[in-house]
Coordinates of C-alpha atoms and ligand atoms in Angstrom, one line a residue:
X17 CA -84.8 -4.4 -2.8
X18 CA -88.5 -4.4 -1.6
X19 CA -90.2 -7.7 -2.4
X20 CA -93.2 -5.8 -3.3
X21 CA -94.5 -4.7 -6.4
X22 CA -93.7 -0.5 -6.6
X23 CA -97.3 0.9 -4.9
X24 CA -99.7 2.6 -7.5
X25 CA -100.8 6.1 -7.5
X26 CA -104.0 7.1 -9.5
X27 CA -105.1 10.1 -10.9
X28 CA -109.1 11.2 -10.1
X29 CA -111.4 12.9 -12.5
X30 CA -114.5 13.6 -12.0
X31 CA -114.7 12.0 -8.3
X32 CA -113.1 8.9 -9.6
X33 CA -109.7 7.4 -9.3
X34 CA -108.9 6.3 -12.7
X35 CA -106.2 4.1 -14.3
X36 CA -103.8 4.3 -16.9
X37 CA -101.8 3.0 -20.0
X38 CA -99.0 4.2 -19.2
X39 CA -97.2 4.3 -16.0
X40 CA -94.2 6.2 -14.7
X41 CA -91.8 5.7 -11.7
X42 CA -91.3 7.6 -8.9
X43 CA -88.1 7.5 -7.3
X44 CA -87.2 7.4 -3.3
X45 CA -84.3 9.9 -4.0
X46 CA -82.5 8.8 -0.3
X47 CA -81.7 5.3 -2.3
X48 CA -82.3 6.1 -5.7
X49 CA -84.7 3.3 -6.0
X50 CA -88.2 3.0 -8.1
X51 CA -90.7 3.0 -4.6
X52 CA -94.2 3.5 -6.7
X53 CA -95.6 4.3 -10.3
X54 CA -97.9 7.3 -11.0
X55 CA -100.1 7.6 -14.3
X56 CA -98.3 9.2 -17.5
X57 CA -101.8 11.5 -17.9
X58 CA -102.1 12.4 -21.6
X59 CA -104.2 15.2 -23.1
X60 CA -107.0 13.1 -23.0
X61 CA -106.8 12.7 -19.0
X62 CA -106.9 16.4 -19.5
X63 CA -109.8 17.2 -21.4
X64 CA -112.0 14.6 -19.7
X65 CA -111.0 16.2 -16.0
X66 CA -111.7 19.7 -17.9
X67 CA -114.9 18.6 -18.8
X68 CA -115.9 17.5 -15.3
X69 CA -115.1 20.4 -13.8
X70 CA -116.6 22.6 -16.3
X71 CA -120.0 20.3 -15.3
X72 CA -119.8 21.0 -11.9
X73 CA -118.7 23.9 -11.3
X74 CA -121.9 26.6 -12.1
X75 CA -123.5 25.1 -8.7
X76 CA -120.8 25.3 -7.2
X77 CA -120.0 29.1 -8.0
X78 CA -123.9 30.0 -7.6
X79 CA -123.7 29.0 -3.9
X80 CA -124.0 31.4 -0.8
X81 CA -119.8 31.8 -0.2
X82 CA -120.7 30.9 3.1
X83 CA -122.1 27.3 2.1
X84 CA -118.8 27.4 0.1
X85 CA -116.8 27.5 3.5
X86 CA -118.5 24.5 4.8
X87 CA -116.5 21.7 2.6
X88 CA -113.6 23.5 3.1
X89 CA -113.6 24.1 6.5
X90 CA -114.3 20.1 6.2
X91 CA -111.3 19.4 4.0
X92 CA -108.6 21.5 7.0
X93 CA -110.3 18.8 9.2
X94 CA -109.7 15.9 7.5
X95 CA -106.3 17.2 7.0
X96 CA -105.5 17.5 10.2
X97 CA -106.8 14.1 11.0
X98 CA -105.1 12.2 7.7
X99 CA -101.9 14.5 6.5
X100 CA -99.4 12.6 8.7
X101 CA -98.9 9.7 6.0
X102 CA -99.6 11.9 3.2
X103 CA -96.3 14.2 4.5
X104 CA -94.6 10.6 5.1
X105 CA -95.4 9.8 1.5
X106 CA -94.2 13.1 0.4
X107 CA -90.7 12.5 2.2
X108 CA -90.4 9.3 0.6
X109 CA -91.3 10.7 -2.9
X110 CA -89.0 14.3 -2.6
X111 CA -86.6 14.3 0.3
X112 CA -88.5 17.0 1.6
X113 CA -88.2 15.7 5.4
X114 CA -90.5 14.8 7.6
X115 CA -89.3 17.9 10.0
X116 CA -90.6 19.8 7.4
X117 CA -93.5 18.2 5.8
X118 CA -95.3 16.7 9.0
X119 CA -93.8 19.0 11.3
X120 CA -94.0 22.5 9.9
X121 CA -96.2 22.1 6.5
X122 CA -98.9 20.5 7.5
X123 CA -100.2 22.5 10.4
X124 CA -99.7 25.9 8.3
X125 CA -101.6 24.4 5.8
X126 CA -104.7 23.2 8.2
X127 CA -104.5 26.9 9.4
X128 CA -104.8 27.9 5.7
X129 CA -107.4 25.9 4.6
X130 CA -109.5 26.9 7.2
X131 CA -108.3 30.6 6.6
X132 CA -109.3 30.7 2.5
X133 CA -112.9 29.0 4.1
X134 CA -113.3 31.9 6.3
X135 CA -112.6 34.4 3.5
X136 CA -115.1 33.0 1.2
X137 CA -117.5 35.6 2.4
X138 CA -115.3 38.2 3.0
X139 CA -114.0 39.2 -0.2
X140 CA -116.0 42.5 -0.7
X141 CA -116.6 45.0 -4.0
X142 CA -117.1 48.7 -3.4
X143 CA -119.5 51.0 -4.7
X144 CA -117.9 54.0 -6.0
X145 CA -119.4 58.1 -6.7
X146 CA -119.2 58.1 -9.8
X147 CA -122.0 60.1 -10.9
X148 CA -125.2 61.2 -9.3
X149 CA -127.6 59.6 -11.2
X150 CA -126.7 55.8 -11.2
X151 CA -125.3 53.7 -8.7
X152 CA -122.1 52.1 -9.2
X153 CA -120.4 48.9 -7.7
X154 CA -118.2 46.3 -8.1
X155 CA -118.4 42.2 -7.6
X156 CA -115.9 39.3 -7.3
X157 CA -117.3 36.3 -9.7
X158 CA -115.4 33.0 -9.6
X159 CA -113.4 32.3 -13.1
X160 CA -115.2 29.0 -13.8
X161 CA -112.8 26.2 -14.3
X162 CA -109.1 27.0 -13.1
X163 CA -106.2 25.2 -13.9
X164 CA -103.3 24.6 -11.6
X165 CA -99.3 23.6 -12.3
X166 CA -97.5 22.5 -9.6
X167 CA -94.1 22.3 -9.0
X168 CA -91.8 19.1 -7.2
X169 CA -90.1 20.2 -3.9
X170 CA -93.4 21.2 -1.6
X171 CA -96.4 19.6 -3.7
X172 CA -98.8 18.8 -0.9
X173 CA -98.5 22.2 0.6
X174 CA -99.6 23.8 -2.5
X175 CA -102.2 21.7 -3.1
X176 CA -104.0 22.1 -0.3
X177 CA -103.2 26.2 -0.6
X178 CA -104.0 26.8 -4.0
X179 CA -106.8 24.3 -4.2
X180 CA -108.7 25.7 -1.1
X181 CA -108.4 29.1 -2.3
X182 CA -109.9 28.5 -5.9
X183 CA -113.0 26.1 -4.2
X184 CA -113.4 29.2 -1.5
X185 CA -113.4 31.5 -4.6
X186 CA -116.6 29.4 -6.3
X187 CA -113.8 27.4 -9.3
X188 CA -113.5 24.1 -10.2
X189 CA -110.2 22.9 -10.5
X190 CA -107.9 20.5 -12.7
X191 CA -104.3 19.8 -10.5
X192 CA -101.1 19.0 -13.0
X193 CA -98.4 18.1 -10.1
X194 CA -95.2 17.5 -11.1
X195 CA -93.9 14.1 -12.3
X196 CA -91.0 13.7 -10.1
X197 CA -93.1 14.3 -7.2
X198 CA -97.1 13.4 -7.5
X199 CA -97.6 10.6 -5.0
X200 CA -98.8 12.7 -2.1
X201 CA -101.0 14.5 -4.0
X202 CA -102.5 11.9 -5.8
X203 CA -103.2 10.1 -2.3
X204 CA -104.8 13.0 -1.0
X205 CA -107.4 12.8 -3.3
X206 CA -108.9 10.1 -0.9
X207 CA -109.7 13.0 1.2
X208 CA -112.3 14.1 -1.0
X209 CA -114.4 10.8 0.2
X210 CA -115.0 12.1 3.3
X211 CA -115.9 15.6 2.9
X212 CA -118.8 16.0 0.6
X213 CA -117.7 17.5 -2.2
X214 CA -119.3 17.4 -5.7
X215 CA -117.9 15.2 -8.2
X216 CA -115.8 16.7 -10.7
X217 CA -114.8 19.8 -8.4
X218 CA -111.5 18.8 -7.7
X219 CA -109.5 16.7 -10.5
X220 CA -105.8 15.8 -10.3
X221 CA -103.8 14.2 -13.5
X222 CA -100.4 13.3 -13.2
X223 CA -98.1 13.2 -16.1
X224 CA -95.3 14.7 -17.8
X225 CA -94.8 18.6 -18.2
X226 CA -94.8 18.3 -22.0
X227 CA -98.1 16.3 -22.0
X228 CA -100.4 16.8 -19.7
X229 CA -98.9 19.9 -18.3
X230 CA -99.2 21.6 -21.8
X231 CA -102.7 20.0 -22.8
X232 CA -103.4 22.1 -19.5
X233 CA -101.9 25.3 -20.4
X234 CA -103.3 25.0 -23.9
X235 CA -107.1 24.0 -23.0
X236 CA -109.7 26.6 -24.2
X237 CA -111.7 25.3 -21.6
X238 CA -109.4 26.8 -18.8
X239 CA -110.2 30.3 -17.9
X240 CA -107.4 30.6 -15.2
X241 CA -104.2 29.1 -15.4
X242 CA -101.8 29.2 -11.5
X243 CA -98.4 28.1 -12.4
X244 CA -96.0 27.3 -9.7
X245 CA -92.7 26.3 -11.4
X246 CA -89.7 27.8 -13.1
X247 CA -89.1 30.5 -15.2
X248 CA -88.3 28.9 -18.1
X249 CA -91.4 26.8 -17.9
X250 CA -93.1 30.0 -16.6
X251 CA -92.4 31.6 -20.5
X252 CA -93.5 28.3 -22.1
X253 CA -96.6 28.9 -20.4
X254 CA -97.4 32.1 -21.3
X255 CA -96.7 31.1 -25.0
X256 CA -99.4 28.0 -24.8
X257 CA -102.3 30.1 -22.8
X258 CA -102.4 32.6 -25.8
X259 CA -105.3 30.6 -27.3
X260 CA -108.0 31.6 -25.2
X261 CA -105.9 34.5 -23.5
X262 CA -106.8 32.6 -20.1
X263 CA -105.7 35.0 -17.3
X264 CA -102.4 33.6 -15.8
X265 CA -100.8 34.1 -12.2
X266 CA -97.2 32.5 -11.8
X267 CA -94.8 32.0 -9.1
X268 CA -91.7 31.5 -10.8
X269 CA -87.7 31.5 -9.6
X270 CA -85.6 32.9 -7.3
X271 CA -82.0 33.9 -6.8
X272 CA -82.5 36.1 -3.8
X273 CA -79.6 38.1 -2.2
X274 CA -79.3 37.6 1.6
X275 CA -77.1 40.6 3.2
X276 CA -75.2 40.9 5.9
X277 CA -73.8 44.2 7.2
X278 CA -70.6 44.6 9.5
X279 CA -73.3 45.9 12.3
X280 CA -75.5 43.0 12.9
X281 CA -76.0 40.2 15.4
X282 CA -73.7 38.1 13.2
X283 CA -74.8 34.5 15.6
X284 CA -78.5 35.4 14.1
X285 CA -77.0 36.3 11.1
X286 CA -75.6 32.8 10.6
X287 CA -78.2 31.3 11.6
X288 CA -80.8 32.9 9.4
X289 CA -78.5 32.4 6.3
X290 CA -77.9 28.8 7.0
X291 CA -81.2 27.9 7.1
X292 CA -82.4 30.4 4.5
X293 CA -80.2 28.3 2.1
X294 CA -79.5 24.7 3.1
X295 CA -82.3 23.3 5.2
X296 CA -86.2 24.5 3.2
X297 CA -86.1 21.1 1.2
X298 CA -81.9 21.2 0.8
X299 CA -82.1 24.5 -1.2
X300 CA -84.6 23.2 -3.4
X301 CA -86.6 26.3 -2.2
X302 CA -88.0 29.2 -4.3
X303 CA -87.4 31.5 -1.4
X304 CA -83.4 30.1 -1.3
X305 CA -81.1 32.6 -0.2
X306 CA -78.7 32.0 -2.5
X307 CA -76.3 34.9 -2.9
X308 CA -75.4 35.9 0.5
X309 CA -73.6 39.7 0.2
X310 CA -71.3 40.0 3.1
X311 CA -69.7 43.4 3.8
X312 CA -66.2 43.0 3.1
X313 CA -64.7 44.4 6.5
X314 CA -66.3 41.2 8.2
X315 CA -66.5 38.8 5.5
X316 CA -63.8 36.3 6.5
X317 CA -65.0 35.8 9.6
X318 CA -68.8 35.6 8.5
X319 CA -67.9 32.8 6.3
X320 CA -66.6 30.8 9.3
X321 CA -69.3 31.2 11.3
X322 CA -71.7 30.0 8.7
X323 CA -69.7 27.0 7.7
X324 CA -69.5 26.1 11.7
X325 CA -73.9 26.7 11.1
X326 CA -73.7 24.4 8.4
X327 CA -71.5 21.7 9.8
X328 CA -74.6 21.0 12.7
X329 CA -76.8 20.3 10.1
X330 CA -77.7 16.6 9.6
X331 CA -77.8 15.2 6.2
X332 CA -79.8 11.9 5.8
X333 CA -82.8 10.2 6.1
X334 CA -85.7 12.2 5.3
X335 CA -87.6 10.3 6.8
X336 CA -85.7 10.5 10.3
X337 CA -87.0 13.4 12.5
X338 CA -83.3 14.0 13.3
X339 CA -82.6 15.0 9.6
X340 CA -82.3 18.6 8.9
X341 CA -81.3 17.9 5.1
X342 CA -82.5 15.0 2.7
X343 CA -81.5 14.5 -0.6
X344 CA -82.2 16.5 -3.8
X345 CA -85.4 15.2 -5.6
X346 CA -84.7 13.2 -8.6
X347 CA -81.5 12.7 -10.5
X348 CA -81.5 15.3 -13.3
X349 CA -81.9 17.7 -10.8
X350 CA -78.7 15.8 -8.9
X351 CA -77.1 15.9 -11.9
X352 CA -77.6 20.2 -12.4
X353 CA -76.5 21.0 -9.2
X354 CA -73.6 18.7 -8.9
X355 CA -72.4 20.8 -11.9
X356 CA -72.0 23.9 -9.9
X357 CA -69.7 21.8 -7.5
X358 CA -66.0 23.2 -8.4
X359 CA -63.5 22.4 -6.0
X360 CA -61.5 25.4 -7.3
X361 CA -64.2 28.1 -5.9
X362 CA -65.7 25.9 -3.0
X363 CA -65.3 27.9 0.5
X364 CA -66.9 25.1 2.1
X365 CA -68.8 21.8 1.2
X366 CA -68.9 20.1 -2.0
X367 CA -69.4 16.3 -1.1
X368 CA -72.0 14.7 -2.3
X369 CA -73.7 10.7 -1.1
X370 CA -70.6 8.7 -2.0
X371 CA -68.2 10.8 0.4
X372 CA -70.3 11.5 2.9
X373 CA -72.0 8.1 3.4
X374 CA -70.2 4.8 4.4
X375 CA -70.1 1.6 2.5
X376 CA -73.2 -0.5 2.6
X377 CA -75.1 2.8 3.4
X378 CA -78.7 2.7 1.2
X379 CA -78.2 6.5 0.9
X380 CA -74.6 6.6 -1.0
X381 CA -77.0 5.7 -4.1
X382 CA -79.0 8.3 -3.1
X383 CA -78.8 12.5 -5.1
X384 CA -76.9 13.9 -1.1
X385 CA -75.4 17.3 -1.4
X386 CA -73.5 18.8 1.7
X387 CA -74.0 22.5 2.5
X388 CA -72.3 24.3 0.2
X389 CA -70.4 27.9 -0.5
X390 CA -68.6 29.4 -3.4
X391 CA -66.7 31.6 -3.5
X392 CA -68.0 35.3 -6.1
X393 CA -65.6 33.5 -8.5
X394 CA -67.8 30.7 -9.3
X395 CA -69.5 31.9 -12.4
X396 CA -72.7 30.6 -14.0
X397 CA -73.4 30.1 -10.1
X398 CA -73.5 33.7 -9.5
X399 CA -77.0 34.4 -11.9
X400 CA -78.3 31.1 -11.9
X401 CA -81.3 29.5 -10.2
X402 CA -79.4 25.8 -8.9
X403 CA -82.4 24.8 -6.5
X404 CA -79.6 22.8 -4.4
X405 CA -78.3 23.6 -0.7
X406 CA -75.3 25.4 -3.0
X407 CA -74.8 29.1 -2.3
X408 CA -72.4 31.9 -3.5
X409 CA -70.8 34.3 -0.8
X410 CA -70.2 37.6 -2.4
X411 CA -68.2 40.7 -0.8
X412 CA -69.4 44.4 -0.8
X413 CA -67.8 47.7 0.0
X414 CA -71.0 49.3 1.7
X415 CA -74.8 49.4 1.3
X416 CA -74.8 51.2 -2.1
X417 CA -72.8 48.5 -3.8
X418 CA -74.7 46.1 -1.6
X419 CA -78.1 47.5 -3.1
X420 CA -76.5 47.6 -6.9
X421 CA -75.2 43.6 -6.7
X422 CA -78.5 42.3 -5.0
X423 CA -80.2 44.3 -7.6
X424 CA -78.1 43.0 -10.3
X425 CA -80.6 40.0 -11.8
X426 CA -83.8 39.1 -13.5
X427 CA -85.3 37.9 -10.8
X428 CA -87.3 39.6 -7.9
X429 CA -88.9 36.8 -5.3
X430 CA -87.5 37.7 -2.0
X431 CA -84.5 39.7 0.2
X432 CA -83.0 39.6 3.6
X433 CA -80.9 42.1 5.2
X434 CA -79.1 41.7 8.4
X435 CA -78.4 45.0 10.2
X436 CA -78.3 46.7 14.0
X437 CA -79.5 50.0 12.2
X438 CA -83.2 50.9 11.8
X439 CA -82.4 54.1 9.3
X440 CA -80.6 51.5 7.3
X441 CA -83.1 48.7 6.9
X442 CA -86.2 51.1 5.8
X443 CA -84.1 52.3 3.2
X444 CA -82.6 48.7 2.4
X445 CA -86.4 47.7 2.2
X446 CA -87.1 50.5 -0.2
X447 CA -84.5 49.9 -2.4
X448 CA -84.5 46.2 -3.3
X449 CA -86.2 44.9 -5.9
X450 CA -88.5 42.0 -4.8
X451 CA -91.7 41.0 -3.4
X452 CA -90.7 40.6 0.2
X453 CA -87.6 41.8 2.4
X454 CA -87.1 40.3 5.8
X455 CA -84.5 42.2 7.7
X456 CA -83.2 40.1 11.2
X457 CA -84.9 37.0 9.6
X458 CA -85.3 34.9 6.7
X459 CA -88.1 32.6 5.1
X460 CA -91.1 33.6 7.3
X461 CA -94.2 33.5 5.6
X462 CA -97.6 33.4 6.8
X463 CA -101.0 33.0 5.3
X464 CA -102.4 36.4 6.4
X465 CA -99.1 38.1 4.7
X466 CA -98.7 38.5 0.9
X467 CA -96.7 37.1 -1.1
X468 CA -95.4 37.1 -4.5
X469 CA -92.6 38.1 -7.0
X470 CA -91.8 40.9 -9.3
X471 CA -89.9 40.8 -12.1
X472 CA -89.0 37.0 -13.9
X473 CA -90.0 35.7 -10.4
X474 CA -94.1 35.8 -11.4
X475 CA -97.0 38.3 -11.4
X476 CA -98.7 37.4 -7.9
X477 CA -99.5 37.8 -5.2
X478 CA -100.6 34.9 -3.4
X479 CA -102.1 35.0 0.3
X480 CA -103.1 38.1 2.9
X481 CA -106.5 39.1 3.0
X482 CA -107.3 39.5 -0.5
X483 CA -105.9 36.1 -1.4
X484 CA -109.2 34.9 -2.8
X485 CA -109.6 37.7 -5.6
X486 CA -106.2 36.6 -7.4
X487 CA -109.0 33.1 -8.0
X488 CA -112.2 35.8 -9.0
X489 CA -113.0 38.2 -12.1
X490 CA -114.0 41.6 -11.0
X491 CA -117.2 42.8 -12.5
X492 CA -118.4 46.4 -12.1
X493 CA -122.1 47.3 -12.2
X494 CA -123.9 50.5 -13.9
X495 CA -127.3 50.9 -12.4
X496 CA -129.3 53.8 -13.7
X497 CA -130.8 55.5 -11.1
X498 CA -131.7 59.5 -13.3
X499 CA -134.5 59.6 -16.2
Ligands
NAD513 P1 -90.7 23.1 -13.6 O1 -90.9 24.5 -14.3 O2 -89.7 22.2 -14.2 O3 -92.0 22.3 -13.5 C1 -93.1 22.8 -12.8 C2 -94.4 22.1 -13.3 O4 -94.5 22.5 -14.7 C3 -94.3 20.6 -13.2 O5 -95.6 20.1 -12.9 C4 -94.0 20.2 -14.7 O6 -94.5 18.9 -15.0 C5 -94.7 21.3 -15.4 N1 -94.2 21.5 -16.8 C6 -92.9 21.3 -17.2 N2 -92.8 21.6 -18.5 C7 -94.0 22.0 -18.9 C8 -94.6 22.5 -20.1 N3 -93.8 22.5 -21.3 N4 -95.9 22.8 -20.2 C9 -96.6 22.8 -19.1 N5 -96.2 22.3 -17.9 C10 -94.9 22.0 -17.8 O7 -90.3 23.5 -12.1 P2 -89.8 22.5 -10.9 O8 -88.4 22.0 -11.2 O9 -90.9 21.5 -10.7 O10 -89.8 23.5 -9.7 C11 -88.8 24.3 -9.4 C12 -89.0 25.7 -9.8 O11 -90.2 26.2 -9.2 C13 -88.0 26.7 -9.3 O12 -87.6 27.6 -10.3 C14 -88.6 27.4 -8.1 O13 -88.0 28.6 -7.8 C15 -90.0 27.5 -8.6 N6 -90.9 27.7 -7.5 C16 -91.5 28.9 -7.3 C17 -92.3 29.2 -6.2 C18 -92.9 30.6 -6.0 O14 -93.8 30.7 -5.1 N7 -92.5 31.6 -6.7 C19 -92.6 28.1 -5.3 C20 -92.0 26.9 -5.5 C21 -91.2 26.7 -6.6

């Protein structure tokens, strides 16, 4: 054990860090150990970070956009300067590793910072023919003061690509990040010192869902709620926002087919639906491939090759560049996805800390899963979110039955398809039901390209070159130009 005290976290309202009565731990899920506290925010944190941001934002939204870009154009520079221990802290405080958080997060979000500043004065209204004797056009106004959920497995990331789109757009924001993972986002706030922000612009409170997260959803004083979470929490939402009907965009879950036909470059193949499952946070990815369809004809063999994928793949450390896989994020979440593990339907994988780390090892206390694959008999896996490097591997006769079984669920985030023939992946593309089909690849995504789900998976989309006007109200304008 650490002789040190746990480090402290704080929230920060109204260009303040502030304390707290209440404290709770966050865990280092590679050891299982307590490694700082964060505030339990209560509705009161809330309303007083509501309040701050409902003082500062009407200067803020009655700048020029383009002396909106300035502080955030600042913000991707300090960023770029500071984010390497803010992703360390984030690796400590999710698993999420460092690979990922320094290597491959931060940059894209510098890149989108920057890119939401350039928008700012770029997101355009029309005017429209509607008659001859008036002119008619439309504007983009900021909401006023937006509210923001986040979600545990990439917090930083989101932070900085939510929050810079909603300052580019003219709001003031209030940040909610998720309990189990808070402490990066709570130390970026010291960012704010050196760009010269208002006070009150920006406010993150950490607490627990059912607290602060619902004094957020409820506030009148919220006229745009962004939830990134699950589902289930997605529906709670929608329930609490009905006070003020505040406008509400959601990026909810995932169980997102990943199919692979008898005619494609089955080495990419494995490849892309390896790492579309079990590295991306160990599964613990909205974008997880987690039902990967495999034409029958070939199906034996492709589940060779990907276990051989999966076998390269080193589980550790998140902290070691080395480490393709850390641990799952916190212990209830251990807990869910070691109940999918059933030896009985397992093609590969299975073992979790205690068998795959030797005695005396810090990490056989920590929440390890191995790569993973069950078999289409594994039940409740087959519909389920499990956010864990866990798949199902599912047979299919041909592309009709293919199209039917990826189909076949609530949800409606994402889709791969892996196939030689271009006839069959524009009508693949057509026919799935989700916000974004990759065919050859898996989990690309890139500012400048939207993104979002359909169905249970949320109401977006995020990103691409309108990504601002998701963060504005659209006003049109009757100007009578006749007698
Ligand atoms: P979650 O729904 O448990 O929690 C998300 C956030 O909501 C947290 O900040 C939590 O404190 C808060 N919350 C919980 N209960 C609440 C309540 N009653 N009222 C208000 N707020 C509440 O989700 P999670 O476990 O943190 O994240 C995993 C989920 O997020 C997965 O379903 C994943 O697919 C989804 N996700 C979606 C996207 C996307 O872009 N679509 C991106 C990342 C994660």
């Amino acid at each position: 054990m650490s002789p040190l005290p746990p480090q402290r976290f704080l929230n920060y309202v109204a260009g303040r860090e502030r304390s707290a009565a209440e404290w709770l731990d966050s865990v280092d899920p590679a050891t299982g150990r307590p490694w700082a506290r964060i505030p339990s925010g209560t509705a009161a944190d809330i309303d007083d970070a509501v309040r701050a941001a409902t003082a500062a934002q009407p200067d803020w939204g009655r700048l020029a956009p383009a002396d909106r870009a300035g502080p955030v154009r600042a913000w991707a520079a300090a960023i770029a300067e500071y984010g390497d221990d803010l992703a360390a802290i984030e690796s400590r405080d999710n698993g999420r590793v460092l690979r990922e958080t320094r290597g491959a997060d931060l940059p894209r979000a510098v890149a989108q910072v920057r890119y939401h500043a350039e928008l700012a004065d770029k997101t355009l209204g029309d005017t429209i023919p509607a008659t001859s004797t008036a002119l008619t056009y439309t504007t983009y106004e900021p909401f006023g003061v937006v509210g923001v959920i986040l979600p545990y497995n990439a917090p930083l990331s989101m932070f900085f690509s939510k929050v810079s789109a909603a300052l580019a757009a003219g709001n003031a924001v209030v940040v909610k990040p998720a309990e189990q993972a808070a402490c990066s986002v709570l130390a970026a706030t010291r960012l704010f010192e050196k760009i010269d922000l208002p006070p009150g612009l920006v406010n993150v409170v950490a607490g627990p869902g059912p607290v602060a997260g619902e004094a957020l959803a409820g506030h009148d004083g919220v006229d745009l709620l962004h939830f990134t979470g699950s589902t289930a929490t997605g529906r709670r939402i929608t329930q609490l926002s009905c006070g003020n009907l505040k406008k509400l965009s959601l990026e909810l879950g995932g169980k997102s087919p990943n199919i692979v036909f008898s005619d494609a470059d089955l080495d990419a193949a494995a490849i892309g639906v390896a790492t579309g499952i079990y590295t991306g946070g160990a599964g613990q990815s909205c974008l997880a491939g987690s039902r990967i369809l495999v034409e029958a004809g070939i199906f034996d063999e492709f589940v060779v090759r990907l276990r051989d994928r999966a076998a390269e793949l080193v589980v550790g450390d998140p902290l070691e560049l080395a480490t393709d896989m850390g641990p799952i994020s916190f212990r209830t979440q251990y807990d869910k996805v070691r109940s999918f593990l059933n030896p009985e339907v397992t093609l590969f994988g299975g073992r979790t800390a205690e068998q795959l780390f030797a005695d005396g090892s810090p990490l056989r206390d920590g929440y390890f899963v191995e790569p993973t694959l069950l078999s289409a008999a594994a039940g409740r896996a087959l519909t389920e979110e499990i956010f864990g490097p866990v798949a199902v591997a599912i047979p299919f006769a041909d592309e009709v039955d293919a199209v039917r079984i990826a189909n076949d669920t609530r949800y409606g985030l994402v889709a791969g398809v892996w196939t030689e023939s271009l006839r069959r992946a524009h009508r693949m593309s057509v026919a799935l039901r989700a916000g974004t089909v990759w065919v050859n690849t898996y989990r690309r995504m890139q500012w400048q390209v939207p993104f979002g789900g359909h169905r249970e998976s949320g109401n977006g989309p995020a990103n691409g070159a309108e990504a601002l006007r998701e963060w504005q109200n659209l006003k049109s304008v009757w100007m009578e130009t006749g007698g």
